[in-house]
Coordinates of C-alpha atoms in Angstrom, one line a residue:
M1 CA -65.4 77.1 -89.8
G2 CA -67.2 74.3 -88.0
S3 CA -67.8 71.5 -90.3
S4 CA -65.8 68.3 -90.7
S5 CA -66.0 64.7 -91.3
S6 CA -65.2 62.5 -88.4
G7 CA -65.4 58.8 -88.1
D8 CA -68.3 56.5 -88.8
D9 CA -71.5 55.8 -86.8
N10 CA -72.4 52.4 -85.5
S11 CA -73.8 51.4 -88.9
G12 CA -70.6 52.4 -90.7
R13 CA -72.0 55.6 -92.2
K14 CA -69.8 58.6 -92.6
V15 CA -70.4 61.2 -89.8
I16 CA -70.2 65.0 -90.5
T17 CA -70.0 67.3 -87.5
F18 CA -71.0 70.9 -87.5
S19 CA -69.9 73.1 -84.5
C20 CA -71.5 76.5 -84.0
C21 CA -68.8 77.6 -81.6
R22 CA -66.4 77.7 -84.6
M23 CA -68.6 80.1 -86.6
P24 CA -67.2 83.6 -86.9
P25 CA -69.5 86.6 -86.4
S26 CA -72.0 87.1 -89.2
H27 CA -70.5 90.3 -90.5
Q28 CA -67.2 88.5 -91.1
L29 CA -68.9 85.5 -92.8
N30 CA -69.9 85.3 -96.4
H31 CA -73.0 83.2 -96.0
T32 CA -73.1 82.3 -99.7
R33 CA -69.6 80.9 -99.4
L34 CA -70.6 79.1 -96.3
L35 CA -73.4 77.4 -98.2
E36 CA -71.0 76.5 -101.0
Y37 CA -68.6 75.1 -98.4
L38 CA -71.3 73.0 -96.7
K39 CA -72.4 71.7 -100.0
Y40 CA -68.9 70.8 -101.0
T41 CA -68.3 69.0 -97.7
L42 CA -71.5 67.1 -98.1
E43 CA -70.9 66.5 -101.8
Q44 CA -68.1 64.0 -100.8
Y45 CA -70.4 62.0 -98.7
V46 CA -74.0 62.3 -100.1
E47 CA -73.5 59.5 -102.5
N48 CA -73.6 57.1 -99.6
D49 CA -75.7 57.2 -96.4
Y50 CA -74.4 59.7 -93.9
T51 CA -75.1 61.2 -90.5
V52 CA -74.8 64.7 -89.2
V53 CA -74.0 65.8 -85.7
Y54 CA -74.8 69.4 -85.0
F55 CA -73.3 71.0 -81.8
H56 CA -75.6 73.9 -81.1
Y57 CA -73.5 75.3 -78.3
G58 CA -71.8 78.6 -79.2
L59 CA -74.5 80.0 -81.5
K60 CA -74.9 83.6 -80.2
S61 CA -76.8 86.6 -81.6
L62 CA -73.5 87.7 -83.1
N63 CA -73.0 84.7 -85.4
K64 CA -76.5 83.5 -86.0
P65 CA -77.3 83.3 -89.7
S66 CA -80.6 85.0 -90.7
L67 CA -83.8 83.0 -91.0
K68 CA -83.9 83.9 -94.7
W69 CA -80.4 82.3 -95.1
L70 CA -81.6 79.2 -93.2
Q71 CA -84.6 78.9 -95.5
T72 CA -82.5 79.3 -98.6
A73 CA -80.0 76.7 -97.2
Y74 CA -82.8 74.2 -96.5
K75 CA -84.3 74.6 -100.0
E76 CA -80.9 74.4 -101.7
F77 CA -80.0 71.2 -100.0
D78 CA -82.2 69.4 -102.4
R79 CA -83.4 65.9 -102.3
K80 CA -80.0 64.3 -103.1
Y81 CA -78.5 65.7 -99.8
K82 CA -81.6 64.8 -97.7
K83 CA -82.3 61.4 -99.1
N84 CA -79.1 59.8 -97.9
L85 CA -79.0 61.7 -94.6
K86 CA -80.0 58.9 -92.2
A87 CA -79.8 60.8 -88.9
L88 CA -79.4 64.4 -87.6
Y89 CA -78.3 64.6 -83.9
V90 CA -78.8 68.0 -82.3
V91 CA -76.6 68.2 -79.3
H92 CA -77.3 70.7 -76.4
P93 CA -80.5 72.1 -77.9
T94 CA -81.8 75.4 -76.5
N95 CA -85.1 77.3 -76.8
F96 CA -83.8 78.9 -80.0
I97 CA -83.9 75.5 -81.7
K98 CA -87.4 74.9 -80.6
I99 CA -88.5 78.2 -82.0
L100 CA -86.7 77.5 -85.2
W101 CA -88.3 74.1 -85.5
N102 CA -91.7 75.7 -85.3
I103 CA -90.9 78.3 -88.0
F104 CA -89.5 75.6 -90.3
K105 CA -92.2 73.0 -89.6
P106 CA -94.3 73.8 -92.7
L107 CA -91.1 73.3 -94.9
I108 CA -90.0 70.1 -93.2
S109 CA -91.4 66.8 -94.4
H110 CA -92.6 64.3 -91.8
K111 CA -90.0 61.9 -93.1
F112 CA -87.1 64.3 -92.5
G113 CA -88.6 65.2 -89.1
K114 CA -88.2 61.6 -88.0
K115 CA -84.5 61.7 -88.6
V116 CA -83.9 64.3 -86.0
T117 CA -82.8 63.4 -82.5
Y118 CA -82.2 65.8 -79.6
L119 CA -79.4 64.9 -77.2
N120 CA -78.9 66.9 -74.0
Y121 CA -75.4 65.4 -73.2
L122 CA -72.4 64.3 -75.2
S123 CA -72.6 60.9 -73.5
D124 CA -75.9 60.3 -75.2
L125 CA -74.0 60.2 -78.5
R126 CA -72.2 57.1 -77.4
E127 CA -75.4 55.0 -78.0
H128 CA -75.5 56.1 -81.7
L129 CA -71.9 56.8 -82.8
K130 CA -68.3 55.8 -82.4
Y131 CA -67.9 58.6 -79.9
D132 CA -64.1 58.5 -79.8
Q133 CA -63.7 59.3 -83.5
L134 CA -65.8 62.5 -83.3
N135 CA -64.2 65.8 -83.7
I136 CA -65.7 67.7 -80.7
P137 CA -64.4 71.2 -79.9
Q138 CA -63.0 71.7 -76.4
E139 CA -65.6 74.5 -75.8
V140 CA -68.4 72.0 -76.3
I141 CA -66.8 69.5 -74.0
R142 CA -66.4 72.2 -71.3
H143 CA -70.0 73.3 -71.8
D144 CA -71.1 69.7 -71.4
E145 CA -69.1 69.3 -68.2
N146 CA -70.7 72.4 -66.8
L147 CA -74.2 71.2 -67.6
R148 CA -73.3 67.8 -66.0
G149 CA -71.8 69.5 -62.9
K150 CA -75.1 71.2 -62.4
H151 CA -77.0 68.0 -62.6
K152 CA -74.9 65.1 -61.5
G153 CA -71.3 66.2 -60.8
K154 CA -70.0 63.0 -62.4
L155 CA -68.5 62.4 -65.8
P156 CA -68.9 59.2 -67.9
P157 CA -65.9 56.9 -67.7
V158 CA -63.3 57.2 -70.4
V159 CA -63.5 54.4 -73.0
K160 CA -60.2 52.9 -74.1
V161 CA -59.6 52.4 -77.8
P162 CA -58.1 49.1 -78.9
P163 CA -54.8 49.4 -80.8
P164 CA -55.3 49.2 -84.6
R165 CA -54.8 45.7 -86.2
P166 CA -51.9 45.2 -88.6
P167 CA -53.2 44.9 -92.2
L168 CA -53.7 41.5 -93.8
P169 CA -51.2 40.4 -96.4
T170 CA -54.1 40.5 -99.0
Q171 CA -55.2 44.0 -97.8
Q172 CA -56.2 46.4 -100.7
F173 CA -57.8 49.3 -98.9
G174 CA -56.1 51.7 -96.6
V175 CA -52.5 50.5 -97.3
S176 CA -49.8 52.0 -99.5
L177 CA -49.2 51.3 -103.2
Q178 CA -45.9 49.9 -102.2
Y179 CA -47.5 47.5 -99.7
I180 CA -49.9 46.2 -102.4
K181 CA -47.1 45.8 -104.9
D182 CA -44.9 43.9 -102.5
K183 CA -47.7 41.5 -101.6
N184 CA -48.8 41.0 -105.3
S185 CA -45.4 39.8 -106.6
G186 CA -44.3 43.2 -107.9
E187 CA -47.6 44.0 -109.8
L188 CA -47.6 47.8 -110.3
I189 CA -51.4 48.4 -110.7
P190 CA -53.3 47.3 -107.6
P191 CA -55.6 44.4 -108.4
V192 CA -58.8 46.2 -107.1
M193 CA -58.0 49.1 -109.6
K194 CA -57.2 46.8 -112.5
E195 CA -60.5 44.8 -112.0
T196 CA -62.8 47.8 -111.5
V197 CA -61.3 49.7 -114.5
S198 CA -61.4 46.8 -116.8
Y199 CA -65.0 45.9 -115.7
L200 CA -66.2 49.6 -116.2
K201 CA -64.4 49.7 -119.6
R202 CA -66.3 46.7 -120.7
K203 CA -69.7 47.6 -119.3
G204 CA -69.9 51.1 -118.0
L205 CA -68.5 53.6 -120.5
Q206 CA -72.0 54.6 -121.8
V207 CA -73.8 54.6 -118.4
E208 CA -75.3 58.0 -117.7
G209 CA -73.9 59.6 -114.5
L210 CA -71.1 57.0 -114.1
F211 CA -69.1 57.9 -110.9
R212 CA -71.9 60.3 -109.8
R213 CA -74.3 57.8 -108.4
S214 CA -74.1 56.0 -105.1
A215 CA -74.3 52.4 -104.2
S216 CA -75.5 50.6 -101.1
I217 CA -73.1 51.2 -98.3
Q218 CA -73.4 47.6 -97.1
T219 CA -72.5 46.3 -100.5
I220 CA -69.5 48.5 -100.7
K221 CA -68.3 47.3 -97.2
D222 CA -68.9 43.7 -98.3
V223 CA -66.9 44.1 -101.5
Q224 CA -64.1 45.9 -99.6
K225 CA -64.0 43.0 -97.2
L226 CA -63.7 40.4 -100.0
Y227 CA -60.8 42.3 -101.6
N228 CA -59.1 42.8 -98.2
Q229 CA -59.3 39.0 -97.6
G230 CA -58.0 38.2 -101.0
K231 CA -61.3 36.6 -102.2
P232 CA -62.5 36.9 -105.8
V233 CA -65.1 39.6 -106.6
N234 CA -67.5 39.2 -109.5
F235 CA -69.2 42.5 -110.1
D236 CA -71.9 40.8 -112.2
D237 CA -73.3 39.4 -108.9
Y238 CA -74.3 42.9 -107.7
H239 CA -76.3 43.9 -110.8
D240 CA -75.3 47.5 -110.3
I241 CA -72.6 49.2 -112.4
H242 CA -72.2 51.9 -109.8
V243 CA -70.7 49.3 -107.3
P244 CA -67.3 49.0 -109.1
A245 CA -67.3 52.8 -109.8
V246 CA -67.7 53.6 -106.0
I247 CA -65.1 50.9 -105.1
L248 CA -62.6 52.6 -107.4
K249 CA -63.2 56.0 -105.8
T250 CA -63.1 54.5 -102.3
F251 CA -59.8 52.8 -103.0
L252 CA -58.2 56.1 -104.0
R253 CA -59.7 57.9 -101.1
E254 CA -58.5 55.4 -98.5
L255 CA -54.8 55.4 -99.7
P256 CA -52.7 56.6 -96.7
Q257 CA -51.1 59.2 -99.0
P258 CA -53.0 60.6 -102.0
L259 CA -52.1 59.3 -105.4
L260 CA -50.8 62.7 -106.4
T261 CA -48.7 62.8 -103.1
F262 CA -48.7 65.5 -100.3
E263 CA -45.6 67.1 -101.9
C264 CA -47.6 68.1 -105.0
Y265 CA -50.5 69.7 -103.0
D266 CA -49.1 73.2 -103.0
P267 CA -47.9 73.2 -106.6
I268 CA -51.3 71.9 -107.7
V269 CA -53.2 74.6 -105.7
G270 CA -51.0 77.1 -107.5
I271 CA -52.2 76.1 -111.0
T272 CA -54.8 78.9 -111.1
S273 CA -52.1 81.6 -110.8
V274 CA -50.4 80.2 -114.0
E275 CA -51.4 81.8 -117.3
S276 CA -54.0 79.7 -119.1
C277 CA -51.8 79.0 -122.1
L278 CA -49.1 77.6 -119.8
R279 CA -51.2 75.4 -117.6
V280 CA -50.9 72.2 -119.5
T281 CA -47.1 72.6 -119.4
R282 CA -47.2 73.3 -115.7
C283 CA -49.3 70.1 -115.1
K284 CA -46.8 68.1 -117.0
Q285 CA -43.9 69.5 -114.9
I286 CA -45.8 68.6 -111.6
I287 CA -46.6 65.1 -112.8
Q288 CA -43.0 64.6 -113.9
G289 CA -42.0 65.1 -110.2
L290 CA -44.1 62.1 -109.0
P291 CA -42.4 58.9 -107.8
E292 CA -42.4 56.4 -110.6
H293 CA -44.9 54.1 -109.1
N294 CA -47.5 56.9 -108.5
Y295 CA -46.9 58.1 -112.0
I296 CA -47.7 54.7 -113.5
V297 CA -50.8 54.2 -111.5
L298 CA -52.0 57.8 -112.2
K299 CA -51.3 57.4 -115.9
Y300 CA -53.4 54.1 -115.9
L301 CA -56.3 55.8 -114.1
I302 CA -56.3 59.0 -116.2
C303 CA -56.1 57.1 -119.4
F304 CA -59.3 55.4 -118.3
L305 CA -61.0 58.6 -117.2
H306 CA -60.0 60.2 -120.6
M307 CA -61.8 57.3 -122.2
V308 CA -64.9 57.9 -120.1
S309 CA -64.9 61.6 -121.0
Q310 CA -64.7 60.6 -124.7
E311 CA -68.1 58.9 -124.3
S312 CA -69.7 61.9 -122.5
I313 CA -72.4 62.3 -125.2
Y314 CA -73.8 59.1 -123.7
N315 CA -72.6 59.1 -120.1
R316 CA -72.8 62.9 -119.5
M317 CA -69.5 62.8 -117.7
T318 CA -67.2 65.4 -119.3
A319 CA -63.7 65.9 -118.1
S320 CA -65.0 68.7 -115.9
S321 CA -67.7 66.5 -114.2
L322 CA -65.2 63.7 -113.7
A323 CA -62.8 66.2 -112.1
C324 CA -65.4 67.3 -109.6
V325 CA -65.8 63.6 -108.6
F326 CA -62.2 62.6 -108.7
G327 CA -60.3 65.7 -107.7
L328 CA -60.6 65.2 -103.9
N329 CA -59.8 61.5 -104.3
L330 CA -56.5 62.2 -106.0
I331 CA -55.1 65.0 -103.8
W332 CA -55.7 66.3 -100.3
P333 CA -53.5 68.3 -97.9
S334 CA -51.4 66.4 -95.3
K335 CA -53.4 68.1 -92.5
G336 CA -57.1 68.7 -92.3
T337 CA -59.3 68.8 -95.4
A338 CA -58.9 71.0 -98.5
S339 CA -60.3 74.5 -98.0
L340 CA -63.0 75.9 -100.2
S341 CA -60.6 78.1 -102.1
A342 CA -58.3 75.1 -102.9
L343 CA -61.2 73.2 -104.5
V344 CA -61.2 75.2 -107.7
P345 CA -57.5 74.6 -108.5
L346 CA -57.7 70.9 -107.5
N347 CA -60.6 70.3 -109.8
L348 CA -59.0 72.4 -112.6
F349 CA -55.8 70.4 -112.3
T350 CA -57.7 67.1 -112.5
E351 CA -59.7 68.3 -115.5
L352 CA -56.5 69.3 -117.4
L353 CA -55.0 65.9 -116.7
I354 CA -58.1 64.2 -118.2
D355 CA -58.6 66.6 -121.1
F356 CA -54.9 66.7 -122.2
Y357 CA -54.1 63.2 -121.2
M358 CA -52.1 62.5 -124.4
N359 CA -50.0 65.6 -124.1
I360 CA -49.3 65.4 -120.4
F361 CA -48.3 61.8 -120.2
N362 CA -46.6 61.3 -123.6
S363 CA -43.0 62.1 -122.6
R364 CA -42.2 59.8 -119.7
T365 CA -42.2 56.1 -120.6
V366 CA -41.8 53.7 -117.8
P367 CA -40.6 50.2 -117.5
G368 CA -43.1 47.4 -117.0
E369 CA -46.0 49.9 -117.5
I370 CA -49.4 48.5 -118.2
L371 CA -51.4 50.4 -120.7
P372 CA -55.1 50.2 -119.9

């Protein structure tokens, strides 16, 4: 399947690539599932501005989706997906694209049309994106070389990537729980987590759609920077309750290992094959196996999410809606991204943790634990 998130563009937006050459033949592909998968991939990024790179090479009559499917897809990707899409780059376009464009013209708003850029060569992407972070299939690279061979016979120079900088002592994002604990005199709950949770508890519990809304990507970057440099953050300054909410999700998503750990990925995915009446017990067993530090941080977080779900009459965020937002921020596989079929158990597991918080976390008491 050809869609994945890779890197950021020059404005720091998430980039999603879609490669036609990875699409199986139509008769092997359930296009309804494909649509769900695309929505699920985008769901993780639509809250903030994002960019899509579409590699057209490899679309053949065999694996072309029908026009009817494309129309359904365009209609189903409602405003929330289109609004935050800042640019769509179509790489190696062919006549087929031009024909399609004409068919779709009546459906496509002028505003959306302006976001589309056609690029004949991969090197043209360098002006717009962090090219080296892109996930480009080998077939597309070879196709590009062939096209260039016909025209110029020369390839663009290879750009060297500078080595990553070591994290700051005050770093909060992208470093392990252990690192944060060591640098914060043994404090078990990371400061960024404690501050966002206590702020949201005071001011956000009854906000409709809490954790579902986006915040300005620049603001999120600014807040992350303040935290990483160890500077104080006052969320009142931003006049937007969704800023601390997005920061909390971002913190979890940027941990080098998910809070629920890679070891637990397979047991969690297996939750749907457990009989319904035994699932809570199974959740409890899986959680018992977590390292102590992860357990404490998870308990702190889930206690808060349980509290949010208790106010769902106001905030409309039931355990199930919270699980859809948090599932993928708590657990992901050690290689690649979670498959579509794994999404159901991951969300179910998260929903059970939130719904049955009292039962699941009651038996393991931990030293130095902070109750939210």
